[in-house]
Amino acid sequence: MRSIFLLLIISLLTNCSVSGQITDPKATEVHHPVPKVVKPGDGTAPPSDAIVLFDGKNFNEWTSIKDNAPVKWTLKDSAMTVLGGSGNIKTKRQFADVQLHLEFRTPAVVKGKGQLRGNSGVFLQERYEVQVLDNHENGTYPNGQAGSVYKQYIPLVNACKKPGEWQTYDIIYTAPKFNKDGIRVSAGRLTVLQNNILVQNNIEIQGTTEYIGLPKNIAHGKASIMLQDHGDLVSYRNVWIREL
Ligand code: MG
């Protein structure tokens, strides 16, 4: 009798029934932290806490990777377009974990095939490429097609629009971590939506996305977002990023 009484007292104190089940809905509420308010953008506008990397007006946030010189890509009609041979461009700011949004467009005038049709790329931390390519009715090795993590992960589907049409990438990126000896202790991760369709689902990045050879894992800290000059007239617009 005395032990039942004790059990009842304990269950009252811990919001549990005698059988051990939680009975008070408040017992499982968590009140901190309260998420900060972020205002979503209207239409294609960035959310209120985004860093705008390109709004079609200037290259203020960008530099050429060649000697950090001013960007030579073409700025026209609120878009930037690769100027073949001028080199990759990268953000002046450096990032680790991010949510990245951008729009890209492969040339309406189709020429070349395979990897030579609308090739560019979005590099996270200057090392890990999400491929940009015109794969509308254009085949190539699947781990090198649009939406691939270049030569590491085939996209889940081919979500390409027609050449000349604007497309979106929404990328969630977790940077790899390295210990003080330069050993990678956790792999980077990528989730990618192309035109709102999931093409990479939280994949584990194997290392740098090499054209020739195997991925490398050399310790690094924060680094830029880089866009590739592969010689094709690929355009970009509406680029924004949120640090995570
Ligand atoms: Mg590429």
PDB file of C-alpha atoms and ligand atoms in Angstrom:
ATOM      1  CA  MET A   1       0.000   0.000   0.000  1.00  0.00           C
ATOM      2  CA  ARG A   2       2.771   2.335   0.921  1.00  0.00           C
ATOM      3  CA  SER A   3       4.697   1.576  -2.342  1.00  0.00           C
ATOM      4  CA  ILE A   4       1.612   2.322  -4.513  1.00  0.00           C
ATOM      5  CA  PHE A   5       1.243   5.643  -2.745  1.00  0.00           C
ATOM      6  CA  LEU A   6       4.887   6.443  -3.448  1.00  0.00           C
ATOM      7  CA  LEU A   7       4.468   5.519  -7.139  1.00  0.00           C
ATOM      8  CA  LEU A   8       1.501   7.851  -7.433  1.00  0.00           C
ATOM      9  CA  ILE A   9       3.472  10.715  -5.902  1.00  0.00           C
ATOM     10  CA  ILE A  10       6.375  10.102  -8.309  1.00  0.00           C
ATOM     11  CA  SER A  11       4.060   9.894 -11.336  1.00  0.00           C
ATOM     12  CA  LEU A  12       2.432  13.182 -10.384  1.00  0.00           C
ATOM     13  CA  LEU A  13       5.825  14.828  -9.988  1.00  0.00           C
ATOM     14  CA  THR A  14       7.075  13.615 -13.397  1.00  0.00           C
ATOM     15  CA  ASN A  15       3.835  13.977 -15.383  1.00  0.00           C
ATOM     16  CA  CYS A  16       3.838  10.219 -15.913  1.00  0.00           C
ATOM     17  CA  SER A  17       1.088   7.720 -15.340  1.00  0.00           C
ATOM     18  CA  VAL A  18       1.707   4.720 -13.159  1.00  0.00           C
ATOM     19  CA  SER A  19       2.393   2.757 -16.363  1.00  0.00           C
ATOM     20  CA  GLY A  20       5.239   5.159 -17.213  1.00  0.00           C
ATOM     21  CA  GLN A  21       3.516   7.003 -20.059  1.00  0.00           C
ATOM     22  CA  ILE A  22       3.664  10.808 -20.216  1.00  0.00           C
ATOM     23  CA  THR A  23       0.192  12.174 -19.668  1.00  0.00           C
ATOM     24  CA  ASP A  24       0.751  15.926 -19.652  1.00  0.00           C
ATOM     25  CA  PRO A  25       1.095  17.410 -23.204  1.00  0.00           C
ATOM     26  CA  LYS A  26       3.152  20.266 -21.761  1.00  0.00           C
ATOM     27  CA  ALA A  27       5.787  17.806 -20.552  1.00  0.00           C
ATOM     28  CA  THR A  28       7.127  17.467 -24.116  1.00  0.00           C
ATOM     29  CA  GLU A  29       6.991  21.141 -25.096  1.00  0.00           C
ATOM     30  CA  VAL A  30      10.340  22.918 -25.653  1.00  0.00           C
ATOM     31  CA  HIS A  31      10.290  26.692 -25.384  1.00  0.00           C
ATOM     32  CA  HIS A  32      13.883  27.671 -26.209  1.00  0.00           C
ATOM     33  CA  PRO A  33      15.454  28.705 -28.459  1.00  0.00           C
ATOM     34  CA  VAL A  34      12.806  30.643 -30.352  1.00  0.00           C
ATOM     35  CA  PRO A  35      13.673  30.720 -34.100  1.00  0.00           C
ATOM     36  CA  LYS A  36      14.429  34.195 -35.424  1.00  0.00           C
ATOM     37  CA  VAL A  37      11.987  35.638 -37.904  1.00  0.00           C
ATOM     38  CA  VAL A  38      13.061  35.513 -41.573  1.00  0.00           C
ATOM     39  CA  LYS A  39      10.823  37.187 -44.106  1.00  0.00           C
ATOM     40  CA  PRO A  40      10.458  35.114 -47.285  1.00  0.00           C
ATOM     41  CA  GLY A  41      11.119  36.964 -50.536  1.00  0.00           C
ATOM     42  CA  ASP A  42       8.223  37.845 -52.811  1.00  0.00           C
ATOM     43  CA  GLY A  43       8.370  35.818 -56.008  1.00  0.00           C
ATOM     44  CA  THR A  44      12.026  35.217 -56.851  1.00  0.00           C
ATOM     45  CA  ALA A  45      13.338  37.789 -54.333  1.00  0.00           C
ATOM     46  CA  PRO A  46      15.782  36.524 -51.676  1.00  0.00           C
ATOM     47  CA  PRO A  47      14.705  36.009 -48.059  1.00  0.00           C
ATOM     48  CA  SER A  48      15.398  38.827 -45.608  1.00  0.00           C
ATOM     49  CA  ASP A  49      18.534  37.284 -44.070  1.00  0.00           C
ATOM     50  CA  ALA A  50      20.242  36.309 -47.356  1.00  0.00           C
ATOM     51  CA  ILE A  51      23.511  37.767 -48.595  1.00  0.00           C
ATOM     52  CA  VAL A  52      22.841  38.830 -52.178  1.00  0.00           C
ATOM     53  CA  LEU A  53      25.804  37.740 -54.281  1.00  0.00           C
ATOM     54  CA  PHE A  54      24.463  38.872 -57.644  1.00  0.00           C
ATOM     55  CA  ASP A  55      21.374  40.950 -58.370  1.00  0.00           C
ATOM     56  CA  GLY A  56      22.144  41.706 -61.999  1.00  0.00           C
ATOM     57  CA  LYS A  57      23.655  45.136 -61.390  1.00  0.00           C
ATOM     58  CA  ASN A  58      27.373  44.638 -60.810  1.00  0.00           C
ATOM     59  CA  PHE A  59      30.224  42.283 -59.902  1.00  0.00           C
ATOM     60  CA  ASN A  60      30.839  43.871 -56.487  1.00  0.00           C
ATOM     61  CA  GLU A  61      30.770  40.501 -54.714  1.00  0.00           C
ATOM     62  CA  TRP A  62      32.976  38.715 -57.277  1.00  0.00           C
ATOM     63  CA  THR A  63      36.537  38.517 -58.456  1.00  0.00           C
ATOM     64  CA  SER A  64      38.388  36.599 -61.145  1.00  0.00           C
ATOM     65  CA  ILE A  65      40.414  33.666 -59.819  1.00  0.00           C
ATOM     66  CA  LYS A  66      43.259  34.949 -61.994  1.00  0.00           C
ATOM     67  CA  ASP A  67      45.229  37.199 -59.615  1.00  0.00           C
ATOM     68  CA  ASN A  68      41.959  38.356 -57.986  1.00  0.00           C
ATOM     69  CA  ALA A  69      41.516  40.691 -60.968  1.00  0.00           C
ATOM     70  CA  PRO A  70      38.176  42.354 -61.800  1.00  0.00           C
ATOM     71  CA  VAL A  71      35.628  40.042 -63.420  1.00  0.00           C
ATOM     72  CA  LYS A  72      35.633  40.125 -67.217  1.00  0.00           C
ATOM     73  CA  TRP A  73      32.436  38.145 -67.742  1.00  0.00           C
ATOM     74  CA  THR A  74      29.632  39.902 -69.671  1.00  0.00           C
ATOM     75  CA  LEU A  75      27.048  41.853 -67.659  1.00  0.00           C
ATOM     76  CA  LYS A  76      23.853  42.294 -69.653  1.00  0.00           C
ATOM     77  CA  ASP A  77      20.081  42.148 -69.107  1.00  0.00           C
ATOM     78  CA  SER A  78      20.497  41.558 -65.338  1.00  0.00           C
ATOM     79  CA  ALA A  79      22.563  38.426 -65.983  1.00  0.00           C
ATOM     80  CA  MET A  80      26.257  37.578 -66.040  1.00  0.00           C
ATOM     81  CA  THR A  81      27.579  35.393 -68.819  1.00  0.00           C
ATOM     82  CA  VAL A  82      30.841  33.498 -69.116  1.00  0.00           C
ATOM     83  CA  LEU A  83      33.434  35.210 -71.282  1.00  0.00           C
ATOM     84  CA  GLY A  84      35.324  32.208 -72.627  1.00  0.00           C
ATOM     85  CA  GLY A  85      38.963  32.191 -71.661  1.00  0.00           C
ATOM     86  CA  SER A  86      38.625  34.895 -68.997  1.00  0.00           C
ATOM     87  CA  GLY A  87      38.599  32.260 -66.266  1.00  0.00           C
ATOM     88  CA  ASN A  88      36.486  31.150 -63.335  1.00  0.00           C
ATOM     89  CA  ILE A  89      35.069  33.742 -60.966  1.00  0.00           C
ATOM     90  CA  LYS A  90      34.631  33.455 -57.219  1.00  0.00           C
ATOM     91  CA  THR A  91      32.971  35.337 -54.399  1.00  0.00           C
ATOM     92  CA  LYS A  92      35.091  37.781 -52.415  1.00  0.00           C
ATOM     93  CA  ARG A  93      33.430  36.451 -49.261  1.00  0.00           C
ATOM     94  CA  GLN A  94      34.251  33.025 -47.942  1.00  0.00           C
ATOM     95  CA  PHE A  95      31.784  30.532 -46.577  1.00  0.00           C
ATOM     96  CA  ALA A  96      31.409  27.200 -44.788  1.00  0.00           C
ATOM     97  CA  ASP A  97      27.903  25.709 -44.343  1.00  0.00           C
ATOM     98  CA  VAL A  98      25.384  27.426 -46.611  1.00  0.00           C
ATOM     99  CA  GLN A  99      22.083  27.431 -48.414  1.00  0.00           C
ATOM    100  CA  LEU A 100      22.787  28.703 -51.941  1.00  0.00           C
ATOM    101  CA  HIS A 101      20.267  29.756 -54.574  1.00  0.00           C
ATOM    102  CA  LEU A 102      21.063  30.668 -58.155  1.00  0.00           C
ATOM    103  CA  GLU A 103      19.586  30.627 -61.626  1.00  0.00           C
ATOM    104  CA  PHE A 104      21.523  29.469 -64.668  1.00  0.00           C
ATOM    105  CA  ARG A 105      20.866  29.322 -68.398  1.00  0.00           C
ATOM    106  CA  THR A 106      22.712  27.289 -71.003  1.00  0.00           C
ATOM    107  CA  PRO A 107      22.954  28.835 -74.496  1.00  0.00           C
ATOM    108  CA  ALA A 108      19.811  28.820 -76.658  1.00  0.00           C
ATOM    109  CA  VAL A 109      21.966  28.309 -79.702  1.00  0.00           C
ATOM    110  CA  VAL A 110      23.030  24.696 -79.263  1.00  0.00           C
ATOM    111  CA  LYS A 111      26.471  23.618 -80.362  1.00  0.00           C
ATOM    112  CA  GLY A 112      28.703  20.763 -79.367  1.00  0.00           C
ATOM    113  CA  LYS A 113      27.607  17.615 -77.605  1.00  0.00           C
ATOM    114  CA  GLY A 114      28.321  15.685 -74.419  1.00  0.00           C
ATOM    115  CA  GLN A 115      30.472  17.735 -72.055  1.00  0.00           C
ATOM    116  CA  LEU A 116      30.903  20.437 -74.703  1.00  0.00           C
ATOM    117  CA  ARG A 117      27.326  21.716 -74.578  1.00  0.00           C
ATOM    118  CA  GLY A 118      26.563  24.421 -72.026  1.00  0.00           C
ATOM    119  CA  ASN A 119      29.242  23.360 -69.564  1.00  0.00           C
ATOM    120  CA  SER A 120      29.903  25.412 -66.451  1.00  0.00           C
ATOM    121  CA  GLY A 121      29.733  24.536 -62.762  1.00  0.00           C
ATOM    122  CA  VAL A 122      29.022  25.718 -59.258  1.00  0.00           C
ATOM    123  CA  PHE A 123      31.885  24.969 -56.882  1.00  0.00           C
ATOM    124  CA  LEU A 124      31.292  24.918 -53.134  1.00  0.00           C
ATOM    125  CA  GLN A 125      34.352  26.156 -51.292  1.00  0.00           C
ATOM    126  CA  GLU A 126      36.197  26.324 -54.646  1.00  0.00           C
ATOM    127  CA  ARG A 127      36.577  22.519 -54.600  1.00  0.00           C
ATOM    128  CA  TYR A 128      33.333  20.599 -54.898  1.00  0.00           C
ATOM    129  CA  GLU A 129      31.509  20.977 -58.214  1.00  0.00           C
ATOM    130  CA  VAL A 130      27.805  20.685 -58.817  1.00  0.00           C
ATOM    131  CA  GLN A 131      27.858  20.316 -62.588  1.00  0.00           C
ATOM    132  CA  VAL A 132      26.123  22.770 -64.899  1.00  0.00           C
ATOM    133  CA  LEU A 133      25.572  21.279 -68.363  1.00  0.00           C
ATOM    134  CA  ASP A 134      22.918  21.250 -71.089  1.00  0.00           C
ATOM    135  CA  ASN A 135      21.584  17.712 -70.803  1.00  0.00           C
ATOM    136  CA  HIS A 136      18.315  18.347 -72.590  1.00  0.00           C
ATOM    137  CA  GLU A 137      18.427  15.555 -75.160  1.00  0.00           C
ATOM    138  CA  ASN A 138      22.198  15.456 -74.766  1.00  0.00           C
ATOM    139  CA  GLY A 139      23.851  12.461 -73.188  1.00  0.00           C
ATOM    140  CA  THR A 140      27.181  12.197 -71.425  1.00  0.00           C
ATOM    141  CA  TYR A 141      28.627  10.054 -68.625  1.00  0.00           C
ATOM    142  CA  PRO A 142      25.878  10.311 -65.972  1.00  0.00           C
ATOM    143  CA  ASN A 143      28.227  11.167 -63.108  1.00  0.00           C
ATOM    144  CA  GLY A 144      29.181  14.238 -65.153  1.00  0.00           C
ATOM    145  CA  GLN A 145      25.746  15.436 -66.236  1.00  0.00           C
ATOM    146  CA  ALA A 146      23.796  18.407 -64.911  1.00  0.00           C
ATOM    147  CA  GLY A 147      22.941  17.944 -61.241  1.00  0.00           C
ATOM    148  CA  SER A 148      25.814  15.540 -60.665  1.00  0.00           C
ATOM    149  CA  VAL A 149      28.432  16.055 -58.017  1.00  0.00           C
ATOM    150  CA  TYR A 150      31.082  15.857 -60.669  1.00  0.00           C
ATOM    151  CA  LYS A 151      32.405  12.312 -61.106  1.00  0.00           C
ATOM    152  CA  GLN A 152      31.047  11.298 -57.683  1.00  0.00           C
ATOM    153  CA  TYR A 153      27.249  11.177 -57.692  1.00  0.00           C
ATOM    154  CA  ILE A 154      24.830  10.682 -60.597  1.00  0.00           C
ATOM    155  CA  PRO A 155      21.757  12.927 -60.185  1.00  0.00           C
ATOM    156  CA  LEU A 156      18.599  11.125 -59.062  1.00  0.00           C
ATOM    157  CA  VAL A 157      16.816  12.319 -62.223  1.00  0.00           C
ATOM    158  CA  ASN A 158      17.484  14.486 -65.272  1.00  0.00           C
ATOM    159  CA  ALA A 159      15.613  17.688 -64.375  1.00  0.00           C
ATOM    160  CA  CYS A 160      16.979  19.839 -67.217  1.00  0.00           C
ATOM    161  CA  LYS A 161      14.894  22.432 -69.013  1.00  0.00           C
ATOM    162  CA  LYS A 162      15.460  23.249 -72.666  1.00  0.00           C
ATOM    163  CA  PRO A 163      18.562  25.222 -73.659  1.00  0.00           C
ATOM    164  CA  GLY A 164      17.970  28.964 -73.414  1.00  0.00           C
ATOM    165  CA  GLU A 165      15.527  28.609 -70.501  1.00  0.00           C
ATOM    166  CA  TRP A 166      16.380  29.801 -67.000  1.00  0.00           C
ATOM    167  CA  GLN A 167      16.782  27.018 -64.437  1.00  0.00           C
ATOM    168  CA  THR A 168      17.344  27.011 -60.674  1.00  0.00           C
ATOM    169  CA  TYR A 169      19.721  25.307 -58.313  1.00  0.00           C
ATOM    170  CA  ASP A 170      18.991  25.278 -54.585  1.00  0.00           C
ATOM    171  CA  ILE A 171      21.924  23.788 -52.751  1.00  0.00           C
ATOM    172  CA  ILE A 172      22.272  22.859 -49.081  1.00  0.00           C
ATOM    173  CA  TYR A 173      25.920  22.390 -48.217  1.00  0.00           C
ATOM    174  CA  THR A 174      27.659  21.175 -45.084  1.00  0.00           C
ATOM    175  CA  ALA A 175      31.411  21.731 -45.198  1.00  0.00           C
ATOM    176  CA  PRO A 176      33.834  18.922 -44.357  1.00  0.00           C
ATOM    177  CA  LYS A 177      35.683  19.176 -41.050  1.00  0.00           C
ATOM    178  CA  PHE A 178      39.376  18.539 -40.464  1.00  0.00           C
ATOM    179  CA  ASN A 179      41.301  18.028 -37.244  1.00  0.00           C
ATOM    180  CA  LYS A 180      44.468  19.896 -36.266  1.00  0.00           C
ATOM    181  CA  ASP A 181      46.564  17.308 -38.083  1.00  0.00           C
ATOM    182  CA  GLY A 182      44.709  18.018 -41.316  1.00  0.00           C
ATOM    183  CA  ILE A 183      42.808  14.730 -41.294  1.00  0.00           C
ATOM    184  CA  ARG A 184      39.206  14.898 -42.443  1.00  0.00           C
ATOM    185  CA  VAL A 185      37.020  13.903 -39.492  1.00  0.00           C
ATOM    186  CA  SER A 186      33.639  14.451 -41.169  1.00  0.00           C
ATOM    187  CA  ALA A 187      32.781  14.529 -44.856  1.00  0.00           C
ATOM    188  CA  GLY A 188      31.051  17.417 -46.556  1.00  0.00           C
ATOM    189  CA  ARG A 189      27.431  16.897 -47.558  1.00  0.00           C
ATOM    190  CA  LEU A 190      25.260  18.154 -50.394  1.00  0.00           C
ATOM    191  CA  THR A 191      21.575  18.300 -51.113  1.00  0.00           C
ATOM    192  CA  VAL A 192      20.644  19.792 -54.499  1.00  0.00           C
ATOM    193  CA  LEU A 193      17.324  20.705 -56.065  1.00  0.00           C
ATOM    194  CA  GLN A 194      17.277  21.518 -59.769  1.00  0.00           C
ATOM    195  CA  ASN A 195      14.145  23.362 -60.838  1.00  0.00           C
ATOM    196  CA  ASN A 196      12.613  22.392 -57.450  1.00  0.00           C
ATOM    197  CA  ILE A 197      13.290  18.692 -58.123  1.00  0.00           C
ATOM    198  CA  LEU A 198      15.571  16.761 -55.787  1.00  0.00           C
ATOM    199  CA  VAL A 199      18.671  15.585 -57.663  1.00  0.00           C
ATOM    200  CA  GLN A 200      21.111  15.017 -54.755  1.00  0.00           C
ATOM    201  CA  ASN A 201      19.844  13.875 -51.358  1.00  0.00           C
ATOM    202  CA  ASN A 202      22.309  14.587 -48.560  1.00  0.00           C
ATOM    203  CA  ILE A 203      25.211  12.817 -50.267  1.00  0.00           C
ATOM    204  CA  GLU A 204      28.597  12.474 -48.600  1.00  0.00           C
ATOM    205  CA  ILE A 205      31.225  14.313 -50.659  1.00  0.00           C
ATOM    206  CA  GLN A 206      34.221  12.046 -51.302  1.00  0.00           C
ATOM    207  CA  GLY A 207      36.662  14.934 -51.740  1.00  0.00           C
ATOM    208  CA  THR A 208      37.592  17.357 -54.483  1.00  0.00           C
ATOM    209  CA  THR A 209      35.766  16.804 -57.777  1.00  0.00           C
ATOM    210  CA  GLU A 210      38.651  16.014 -60.090  1.00  0.00           C
ATOM    211  CA  TYR A 211      38.500  15.846 -63.897  1.00  0.00           C
ATOM    212  CA  ILE A 212      41.295  13.281 -63.831  1.00  0.00           C
ATOM    213  CA  GLY A 213      41.972  10.984 -60.912  1.00  0.00           C
ATOM    214  CA  LEU A 214      40.479  10.387 -57.510  1.00  0.00           C
ATOM    215  CA  PRO A 215      39.043  12.875 -55.011  1.00  0.00           C
ATOM    216  CA  LYS A 216      41.507  14.573 -52.680  1.00  0.00           C
ATOM    217  CA  ASN A 217      40.971  15.626 -49.071  1.00  0.00           C
ATOM    218  CA  ILE A 218      43.368  18.391 -48.132  1.00  0.00           C
ATOM    219  CA  ALA A 219      42.394  20.456 -45.084  1.00  0.00           C
ATOM    220  CA  HIS A 220      40.865  23.844 -45.738  1.00  0.00           C
ATOM    221  CA  GLY A 221      38.821  26.476 -43.988  1.00  0.00           C
ATOM    222  CA  LYS A 222      36.144  28.806 -45.285  1.00  0.00           C
ATOM    223  CA  ALA A 223      36.360  29.394 -49.027  1.00  0.00           C
ATOM    224  CA  SER A 224      34.546  31.049 -51.902  1.00  0.00           C
ATOM    225  CA  ILE A 225      31.683  30.019 -54.122  1.00  0.00           C
ATOM    226  CA  MET A 226      33.197  29.635 -57.605  1.00  0.00           C
ATOM    227  CA  LEU A 227      31.532  29.624 -61.036  1.00  0.00           C
ATOM    228  CA  GLN A 228      33.287  27.861 -63.894  1.00  0.00           C
ATOM    229  CA  ASP A 229      34.420  29.220 -67.239  1.00  0.00           C
ATOM    230  CA  HIS A 230      34.359  26.103 -69.411  1.00  0.00           C
ATOM    231  CA  GLY A 231      34.247  28.167 -72.601  1.00  0.00           C
ATOM    232  CA  ASP A 232      30.466  27.954 -73.116  1.00  0.00           C
ATOM    233  CA  LEU A 233      28.256  31.055 -72.848  1.00  0.00           C
ATOM    234  CA  VAL A 234      26.399  29.993 -69.706  1.00  0.00           C
ATOM    235  CA  SER A 235      24.597  32.791 -67.818  1.00  0.00           C
ATOM    236  CA  TYR A 236      23.769  33.259 -64.139  1.00  0.00           C
ATOM    237  CA  ARG A 237      21.384  35.541 -62.259  1.00  0.00           C
ATOM    238  CA  ASN A 238      19.660  35.964 -58.898  1.00  0.00           C
ATOM    239  CA  VAL A 239      22.426  34.478 -56.752  1.00  0.00           C
ATOM    240  CA  TRP A 240      21.945  34.597 -52.992  1.00  0.00           C
ATOM    241  CA  ILE A 241      23.254  32.694 -50.029  1.00  0.00           C
ATOM    242  CA  ARG A 242      22.363  32.075 -46.376  1.00  0.00           C
ATOM    243  CA  GLU A 243      25.020  31.070 -43.897  1.00  0.00           C
ATOM    244  CA  LEU A 244      23.960  28.118 -41.781  1.00  0.00           C
TER     245      LEU A 244
HETATM  246 MG    MG B   1      31.592  21.891 -65.351  1.00  0.00          MG
END
